[in-house]
Coordinates of C-alpha atoms in Angstrom, one line a residue:
X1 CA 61.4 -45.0 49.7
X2 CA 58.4 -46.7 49.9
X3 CA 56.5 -43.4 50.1
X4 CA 58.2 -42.6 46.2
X5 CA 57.2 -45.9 45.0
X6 CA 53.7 -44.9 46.2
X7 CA 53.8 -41.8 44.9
X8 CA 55.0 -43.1 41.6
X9 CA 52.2 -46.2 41.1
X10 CA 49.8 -43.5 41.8
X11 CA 51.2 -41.0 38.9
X12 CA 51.1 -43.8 37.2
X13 CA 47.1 -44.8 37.5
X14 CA 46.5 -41.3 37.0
X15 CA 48.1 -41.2 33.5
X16 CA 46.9 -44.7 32.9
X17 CA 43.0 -43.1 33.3
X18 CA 43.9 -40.4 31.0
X19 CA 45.0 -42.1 28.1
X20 CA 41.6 -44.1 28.7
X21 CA 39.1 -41.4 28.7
X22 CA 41.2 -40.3 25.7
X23 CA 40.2 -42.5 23.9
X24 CA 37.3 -43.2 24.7
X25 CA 36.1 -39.7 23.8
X26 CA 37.9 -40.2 20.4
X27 CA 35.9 -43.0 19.6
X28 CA 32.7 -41.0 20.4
X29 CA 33.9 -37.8 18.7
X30 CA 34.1 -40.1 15.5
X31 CA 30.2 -40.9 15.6
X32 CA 29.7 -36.9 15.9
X33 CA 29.4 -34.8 12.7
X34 CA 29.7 -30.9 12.8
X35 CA 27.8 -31.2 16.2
X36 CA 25.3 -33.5 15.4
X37 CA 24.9 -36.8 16.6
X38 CA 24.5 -39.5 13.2
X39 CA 21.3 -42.0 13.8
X40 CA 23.8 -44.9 14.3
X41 CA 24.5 -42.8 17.4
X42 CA 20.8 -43.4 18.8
X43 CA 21.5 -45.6 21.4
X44 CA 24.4 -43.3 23.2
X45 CA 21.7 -40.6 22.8
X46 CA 19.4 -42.6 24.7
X47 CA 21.8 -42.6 27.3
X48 CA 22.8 -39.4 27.6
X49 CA 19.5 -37.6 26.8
X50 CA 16.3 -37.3 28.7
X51 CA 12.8 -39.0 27.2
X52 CA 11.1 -36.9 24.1
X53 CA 8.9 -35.0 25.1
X54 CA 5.0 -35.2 24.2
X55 CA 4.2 -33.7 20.7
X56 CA 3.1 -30.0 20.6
X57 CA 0.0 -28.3 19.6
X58 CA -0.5 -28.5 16.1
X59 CA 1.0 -25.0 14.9
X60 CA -1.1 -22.7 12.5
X61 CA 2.1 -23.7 10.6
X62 CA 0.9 -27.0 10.6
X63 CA 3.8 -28.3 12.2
X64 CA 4.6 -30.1 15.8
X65 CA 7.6 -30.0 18.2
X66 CA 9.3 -31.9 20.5
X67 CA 12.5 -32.3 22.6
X68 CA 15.0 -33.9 24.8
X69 CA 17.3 -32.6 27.3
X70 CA 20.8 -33.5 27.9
X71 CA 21.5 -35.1 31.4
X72 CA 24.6 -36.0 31.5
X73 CA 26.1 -32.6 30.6
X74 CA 29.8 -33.8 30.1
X75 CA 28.8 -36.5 27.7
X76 CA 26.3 -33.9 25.3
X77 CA 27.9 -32.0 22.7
X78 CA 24.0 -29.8 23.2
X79 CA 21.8 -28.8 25.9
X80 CA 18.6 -29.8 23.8
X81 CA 17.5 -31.5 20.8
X82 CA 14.6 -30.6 18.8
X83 CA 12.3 -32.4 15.9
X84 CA 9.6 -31.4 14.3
X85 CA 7.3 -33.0 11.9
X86 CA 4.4 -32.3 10.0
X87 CA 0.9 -32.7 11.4
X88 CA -1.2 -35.0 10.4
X89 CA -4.3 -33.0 9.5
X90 CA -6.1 -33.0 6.2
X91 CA -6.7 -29.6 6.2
X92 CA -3.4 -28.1 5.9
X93 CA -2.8 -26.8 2.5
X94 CA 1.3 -26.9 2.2
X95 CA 3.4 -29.5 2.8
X96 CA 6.8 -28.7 5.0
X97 CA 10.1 -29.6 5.8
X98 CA 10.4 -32.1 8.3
X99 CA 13.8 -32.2 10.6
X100 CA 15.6 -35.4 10.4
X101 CA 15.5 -37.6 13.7
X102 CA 14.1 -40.6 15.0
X103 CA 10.6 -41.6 14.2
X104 CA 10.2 -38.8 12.2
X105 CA 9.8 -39.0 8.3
X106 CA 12.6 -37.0 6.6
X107 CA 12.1 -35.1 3.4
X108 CA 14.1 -36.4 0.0
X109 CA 15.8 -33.9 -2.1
X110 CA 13.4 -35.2 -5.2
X111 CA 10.8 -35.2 -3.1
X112 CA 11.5 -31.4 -1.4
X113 CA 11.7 -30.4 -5.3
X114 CA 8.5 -31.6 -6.6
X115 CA 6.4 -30.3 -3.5
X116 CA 8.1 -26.4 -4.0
X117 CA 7.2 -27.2 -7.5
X118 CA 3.5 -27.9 -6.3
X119 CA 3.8 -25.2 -4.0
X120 CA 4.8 -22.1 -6.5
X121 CA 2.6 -23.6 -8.7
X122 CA -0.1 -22.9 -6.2
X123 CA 1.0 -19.3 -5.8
X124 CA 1.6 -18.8 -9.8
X125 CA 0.7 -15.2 -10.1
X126 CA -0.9 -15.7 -13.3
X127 CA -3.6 -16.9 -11.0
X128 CA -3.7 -14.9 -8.5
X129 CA -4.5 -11.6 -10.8
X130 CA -4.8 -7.7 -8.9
X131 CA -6.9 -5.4 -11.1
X132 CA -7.8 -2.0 -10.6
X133 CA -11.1 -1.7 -12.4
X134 CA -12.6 1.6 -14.3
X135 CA -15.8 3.1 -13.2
X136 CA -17.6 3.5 -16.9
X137 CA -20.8 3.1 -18.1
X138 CA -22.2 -0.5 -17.3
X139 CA -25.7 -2.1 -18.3
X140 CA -28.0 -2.3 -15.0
X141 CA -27.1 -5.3 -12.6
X142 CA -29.9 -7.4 -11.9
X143 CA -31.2 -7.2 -8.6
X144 CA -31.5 -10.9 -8.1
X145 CA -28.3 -12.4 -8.4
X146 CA -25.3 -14.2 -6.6
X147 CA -25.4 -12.2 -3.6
X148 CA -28.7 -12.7 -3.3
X149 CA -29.2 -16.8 -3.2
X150 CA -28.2 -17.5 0.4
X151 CA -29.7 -16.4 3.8
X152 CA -27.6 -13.4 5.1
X153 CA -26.5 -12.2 8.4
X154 CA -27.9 -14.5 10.7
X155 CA -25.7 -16.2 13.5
X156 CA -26.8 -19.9 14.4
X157 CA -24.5 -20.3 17.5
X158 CA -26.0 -16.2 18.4
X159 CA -28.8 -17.2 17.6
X160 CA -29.4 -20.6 20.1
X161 CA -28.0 -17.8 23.1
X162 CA -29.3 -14.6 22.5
X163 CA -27.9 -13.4 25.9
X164 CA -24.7 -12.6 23.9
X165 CA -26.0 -9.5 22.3
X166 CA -26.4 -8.0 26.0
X167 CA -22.9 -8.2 26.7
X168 CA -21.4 -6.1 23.7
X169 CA -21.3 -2.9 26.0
X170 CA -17.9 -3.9 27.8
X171 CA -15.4 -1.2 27.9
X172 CA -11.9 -1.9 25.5
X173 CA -14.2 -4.9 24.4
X174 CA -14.4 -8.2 25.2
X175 CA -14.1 -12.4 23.6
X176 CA -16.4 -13.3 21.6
X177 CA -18.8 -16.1 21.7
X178 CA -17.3 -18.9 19.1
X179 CA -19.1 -18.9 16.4
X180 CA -21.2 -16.3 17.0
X181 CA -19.6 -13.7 14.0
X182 CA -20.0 -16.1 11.4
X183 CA -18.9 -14.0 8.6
X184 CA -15.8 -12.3 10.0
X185 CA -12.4 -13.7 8.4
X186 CA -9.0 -14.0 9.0
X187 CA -6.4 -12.8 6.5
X188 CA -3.3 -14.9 6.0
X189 CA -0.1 -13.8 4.3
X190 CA 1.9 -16.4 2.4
X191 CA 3.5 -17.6 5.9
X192 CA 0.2 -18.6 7.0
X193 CA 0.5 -15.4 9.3
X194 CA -2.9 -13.6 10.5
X195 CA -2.1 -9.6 9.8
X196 CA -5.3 -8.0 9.4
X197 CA -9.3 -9.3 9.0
X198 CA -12.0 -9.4 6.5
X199 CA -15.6 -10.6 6.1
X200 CA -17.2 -13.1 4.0
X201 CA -20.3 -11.7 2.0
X202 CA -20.7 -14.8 -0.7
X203 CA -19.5 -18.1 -0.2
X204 CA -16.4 -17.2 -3.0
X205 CA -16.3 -13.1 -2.3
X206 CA -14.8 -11.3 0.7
X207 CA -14.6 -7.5 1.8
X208 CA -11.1 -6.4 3.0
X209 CA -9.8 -2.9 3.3
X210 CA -7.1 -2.3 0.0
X211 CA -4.6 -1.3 2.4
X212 CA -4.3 -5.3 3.3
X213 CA -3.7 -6.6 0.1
X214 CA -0.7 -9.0 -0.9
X215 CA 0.4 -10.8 -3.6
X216 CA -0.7 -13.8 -1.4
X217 CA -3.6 -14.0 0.4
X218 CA -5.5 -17.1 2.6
X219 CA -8.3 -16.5 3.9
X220 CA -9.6 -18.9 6.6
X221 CA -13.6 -18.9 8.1
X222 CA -14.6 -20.2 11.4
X223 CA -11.6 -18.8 13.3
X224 CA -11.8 -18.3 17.0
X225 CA -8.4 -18.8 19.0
X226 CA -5.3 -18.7 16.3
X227 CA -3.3 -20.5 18.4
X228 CA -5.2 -23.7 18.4
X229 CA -7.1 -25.7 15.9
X230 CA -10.7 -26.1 16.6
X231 CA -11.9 -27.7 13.7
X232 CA -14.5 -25.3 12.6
X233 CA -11.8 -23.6 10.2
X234 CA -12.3 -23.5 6.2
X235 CA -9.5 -22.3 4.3
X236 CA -9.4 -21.1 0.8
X237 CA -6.8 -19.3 -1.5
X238 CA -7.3 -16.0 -3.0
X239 CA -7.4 -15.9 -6.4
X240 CA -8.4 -12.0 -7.7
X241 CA -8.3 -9.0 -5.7
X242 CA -10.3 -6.4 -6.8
X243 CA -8.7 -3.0 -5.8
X244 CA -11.4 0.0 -5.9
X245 CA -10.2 2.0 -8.8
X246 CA -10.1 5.5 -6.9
X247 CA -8.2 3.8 -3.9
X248 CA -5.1 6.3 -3.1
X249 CA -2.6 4.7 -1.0
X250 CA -0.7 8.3 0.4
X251 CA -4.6 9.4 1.9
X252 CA -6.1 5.8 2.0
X253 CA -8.9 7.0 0.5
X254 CA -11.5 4.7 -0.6
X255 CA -9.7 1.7 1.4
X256 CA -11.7 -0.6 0.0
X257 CA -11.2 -4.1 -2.0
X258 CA -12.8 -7.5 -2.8
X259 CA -11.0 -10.9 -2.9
X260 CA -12.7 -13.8 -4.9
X261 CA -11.4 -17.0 -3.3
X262 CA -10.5 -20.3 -5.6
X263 CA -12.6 -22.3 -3.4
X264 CA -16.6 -21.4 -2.0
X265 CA -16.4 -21.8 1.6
X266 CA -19.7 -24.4 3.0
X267 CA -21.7 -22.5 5.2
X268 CA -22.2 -24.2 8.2
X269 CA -22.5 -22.9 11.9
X270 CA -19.8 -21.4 11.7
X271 CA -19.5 -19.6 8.2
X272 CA -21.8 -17.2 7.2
X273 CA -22.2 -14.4 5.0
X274 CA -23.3 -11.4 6.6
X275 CA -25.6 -8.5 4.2
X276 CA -24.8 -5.9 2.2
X277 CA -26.2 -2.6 2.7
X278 CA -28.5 -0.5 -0.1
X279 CA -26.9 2.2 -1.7
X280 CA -28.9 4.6 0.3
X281 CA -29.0 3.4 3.4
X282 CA -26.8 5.7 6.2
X283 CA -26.3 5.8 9.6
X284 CA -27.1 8.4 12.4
X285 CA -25.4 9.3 15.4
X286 CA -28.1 7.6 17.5
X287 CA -26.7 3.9 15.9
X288 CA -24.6 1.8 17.0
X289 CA -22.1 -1.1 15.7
X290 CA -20.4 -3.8 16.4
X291 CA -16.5 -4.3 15.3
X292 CA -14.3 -7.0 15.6
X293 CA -10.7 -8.5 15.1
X294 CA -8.1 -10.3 16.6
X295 CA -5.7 -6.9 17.0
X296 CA -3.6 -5.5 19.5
X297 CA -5.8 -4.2 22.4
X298 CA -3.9 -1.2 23.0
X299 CA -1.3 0.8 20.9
X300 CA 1.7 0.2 22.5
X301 CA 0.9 -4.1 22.7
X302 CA 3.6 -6.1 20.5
X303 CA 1.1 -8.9 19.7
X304 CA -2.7 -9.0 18.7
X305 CA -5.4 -11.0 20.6
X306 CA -5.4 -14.8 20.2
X307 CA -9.1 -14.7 20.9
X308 CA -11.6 -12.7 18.4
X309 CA -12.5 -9.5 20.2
X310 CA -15.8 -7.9 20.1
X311 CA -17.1 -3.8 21.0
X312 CA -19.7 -2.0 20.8
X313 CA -18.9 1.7 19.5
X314 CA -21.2 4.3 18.4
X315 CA -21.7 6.1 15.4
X316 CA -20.4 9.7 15.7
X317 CA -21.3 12.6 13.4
X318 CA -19.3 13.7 10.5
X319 CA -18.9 17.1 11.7
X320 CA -17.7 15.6 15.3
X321 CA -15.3 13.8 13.5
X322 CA -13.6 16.7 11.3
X323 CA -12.9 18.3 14.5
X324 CA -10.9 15.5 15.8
X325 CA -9.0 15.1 12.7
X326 CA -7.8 18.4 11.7
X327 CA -7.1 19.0 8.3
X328 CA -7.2 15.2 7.3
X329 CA -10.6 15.5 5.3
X330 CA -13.7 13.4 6.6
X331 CA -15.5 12.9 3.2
X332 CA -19.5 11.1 2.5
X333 CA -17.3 8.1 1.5
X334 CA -16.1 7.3 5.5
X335 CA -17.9 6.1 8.8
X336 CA -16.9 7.5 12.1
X337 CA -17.3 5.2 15.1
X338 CA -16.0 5.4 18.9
X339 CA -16.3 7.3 22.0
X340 CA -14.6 10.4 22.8
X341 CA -13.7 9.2 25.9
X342 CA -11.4 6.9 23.8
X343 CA -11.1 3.4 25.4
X344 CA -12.9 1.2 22.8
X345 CA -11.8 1.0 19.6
X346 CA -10.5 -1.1 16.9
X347 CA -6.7 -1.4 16.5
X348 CA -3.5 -2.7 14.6
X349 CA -4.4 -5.9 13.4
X350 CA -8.3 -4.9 13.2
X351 CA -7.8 -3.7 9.4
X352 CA -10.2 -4.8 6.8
X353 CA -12.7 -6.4 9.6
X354 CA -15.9 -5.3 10.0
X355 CA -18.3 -2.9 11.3
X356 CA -21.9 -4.4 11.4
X357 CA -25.3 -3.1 12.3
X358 CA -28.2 -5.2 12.9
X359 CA -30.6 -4.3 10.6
X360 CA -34.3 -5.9 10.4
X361 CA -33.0 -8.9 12.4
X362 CA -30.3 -9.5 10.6
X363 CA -26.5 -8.2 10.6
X364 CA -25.5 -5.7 7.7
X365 CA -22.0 -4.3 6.6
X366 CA -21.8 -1.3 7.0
X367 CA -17.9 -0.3 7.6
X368 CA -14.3 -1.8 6.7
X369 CA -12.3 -0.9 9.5
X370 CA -9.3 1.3 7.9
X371 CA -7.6 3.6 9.7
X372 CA -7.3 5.5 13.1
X373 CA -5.0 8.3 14.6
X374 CA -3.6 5.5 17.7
X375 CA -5.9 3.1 19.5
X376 CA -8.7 4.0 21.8
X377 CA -7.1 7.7 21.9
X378 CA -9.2 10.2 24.2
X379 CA -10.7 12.7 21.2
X380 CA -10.0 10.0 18.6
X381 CA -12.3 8.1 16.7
X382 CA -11.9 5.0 14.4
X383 CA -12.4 5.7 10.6
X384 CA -14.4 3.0 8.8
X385 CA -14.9 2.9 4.7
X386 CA -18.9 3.2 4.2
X387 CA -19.6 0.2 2.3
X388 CA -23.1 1.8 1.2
X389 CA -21.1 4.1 -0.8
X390 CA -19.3 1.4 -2.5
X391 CA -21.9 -1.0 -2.4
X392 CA -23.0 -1.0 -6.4
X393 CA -19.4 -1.8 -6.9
X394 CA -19.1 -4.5 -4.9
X395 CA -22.6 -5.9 -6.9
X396 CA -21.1 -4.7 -10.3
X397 CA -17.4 -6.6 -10.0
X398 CA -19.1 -10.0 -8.2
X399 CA -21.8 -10.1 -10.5
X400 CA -19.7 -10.0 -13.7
X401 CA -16.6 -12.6 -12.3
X402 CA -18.4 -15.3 -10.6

């Protein structure tokens, strides 16, 4: 008998407990709203949850993260909760969403309006105007004019550590030295995404290959590592793009185009404009050049670089070149660059960078990386548009819209 009455205090308690933690989880089930925990809920969070952690690097989004984790795992209705918040850098040219949580500003539906207002306003494509532009009969372009008022070409970090230059011989290419490519750009799409590269030749006009074009372009100077922010970036919107009127997108033939930029970037040690070739000047097969870009570093990589990559590749004759391309045609109008070995070349993600040669001391333009048949292929070579070939143009178009 007194084994029952045991028994039966102790079924009792049991059900007692139940009907406790019941309710108790009914009470905390009624601060909890489709999953998320309200902010009157803060201090049971505190409880439950580890400490935030530290804020992240600032994004190229311009955004930071940070989380908890949840340590008492039958008390969490998540494993991890996230914020993130907008940095607080000048530079950043669009404002964005914020998520709700403690300490961390929270966006207004008035206030979320008026800055996509701003925002598409920014991107109104009235302003941002694509023109394909007829070749004609044009009066003669004077030879002193807006791409000739600035110092071209010349690298003041390169130039304080000329050891650099002895380096460029690295097979599949190495970092570059910050700073010491001045003029080489990074092209954004409207997400703020790098996709392809470009090179600053007036401190409102850059070369890009037409096969990179969007309807909205950033282009940022003083780029090195595009995961962090080092502050030697400028950023500026694109305003007009300048297709060259005989581009053919099925060939990419004449892959060529200029952007004029809303802003003029300051040149500094870090932004430079590198030279433009004469009309007549050419390369032999005894030259040499230097590309760059933040591309994949073989064809088969998901991702690009995060570092700007430098190569040296030599120039390879026309001829050479036809050989390794079959019946795609190799035309006055192209550059040929690389070694038949393969190994070093320029890539996915390389588009619309550079090829420079130094010429007289100072670095000239002479390619716009466009197109290749895979990366670093043995018997392959890059193909470059010859920017001598477009280079009265180039004068013509910035001359007569700056």
């Amino acid at each position: 008998m007194k084994c029952l009455n045991s028994w039966m205090i102790l079924v009792i308690g049991c059900f007692i407990y139940l009907v406790a933690c019941s309710t108790v989880e009914a009470k905390r089930n009624k601060n909890r709203v489709r999953g998320k925990v309200q902010s009157n809920s803060t201090v049971e969070e505190e409880d439950v949850f580890s400490p935030w952690t530290r804020w992240s690097r600032c994004s190229r989004r311009c955004t930071q993260k940070r989380i908890r984790r949840c340590i008492h795992p039958f008390a969490c209705d998540r494993d991890v909760v996230r914020e993130k918040r907008v940095c607080k850098i000048g530079r950043c040219l669009f404002f964005r969403k914020t998520t709700s949580g403690k300490n961390v500003s929270v966006e207004t539906d008035e206030s979320r309006k008026q800055n996509e207002s701003k925002r598409d306003e920014l991107w109104n494509l009235n302003r941002v105007q694509r023109r394909r532009h007829k070749s004609g009969v044009d009066t003669e372009t004077p030879k002193i004019h807006l791409l000739n008022r600035f110092k071209c070409g010349v690298s003041p970090v390169a130039e304080r550590t000329p050891e650099i230059w002895k380096n460029l011989r690295i097979i599949g290419g190495r970092e570059a030295q910050k700073g010491s490519w001045p003029w080489q750009l990074a092209l954004l799409n409207r997400y703020r995404e790098p996709f392809c590269g470009a090179t600053l030749i007036a401190p409102k006009w850059a070369l890009t290959a037409a096969h990179c074009l969007r309807r909205k372009l950033i282009v940022r100077s003083g780029e090195h590592n595009l995961m962090s922010i080092e502050g030697s970036e400028q950023e500026s919107l694109v305003v007009e793009q300048y297709v060259h009127p005989d581009y053919d997108e099925a060939t990419v033939h004449n892959d060529i185009a200029l952007l004029k930029l809303r802003n003029p970037f300051v040149f500094d040690n870090h932004t430079q404009a590198a030279c433009l070739p004469q009309q007549q000047d050419s390369l032999d097969s005894d030259s040499r050049g230097i590309i760059l870009g933040w591309g994949k570093h073989k064809s088969t990589a998901i991702y690009g670089t995060d570092d700007l990559h430098q190569a040296e590749v030599p120039i390879v004759d026309p001829e050479e070149c036809q050989k390794s391309y079959d019946t795609y045609p190799i035309t006055r109008t192209v550059i040929c660059a690389g070694y038949k070995q393969g190994r070093i070349d320029s890539c996915a993600g390389d588009s619309g960078g550079p090829l420079l040669v130094r010429k007289n001391g100072r670095w000239t333009l002479f390619g716009v990386t466009s197109f290749g048949d895979g990366c670093g292929e043995k018997g392959k070579y890059g193909i470059y548009s010859s920017v001598p070939k477009y280079v009265k143009w180039i004068r013509k178009i910035v001359f007569k819209y700056s």
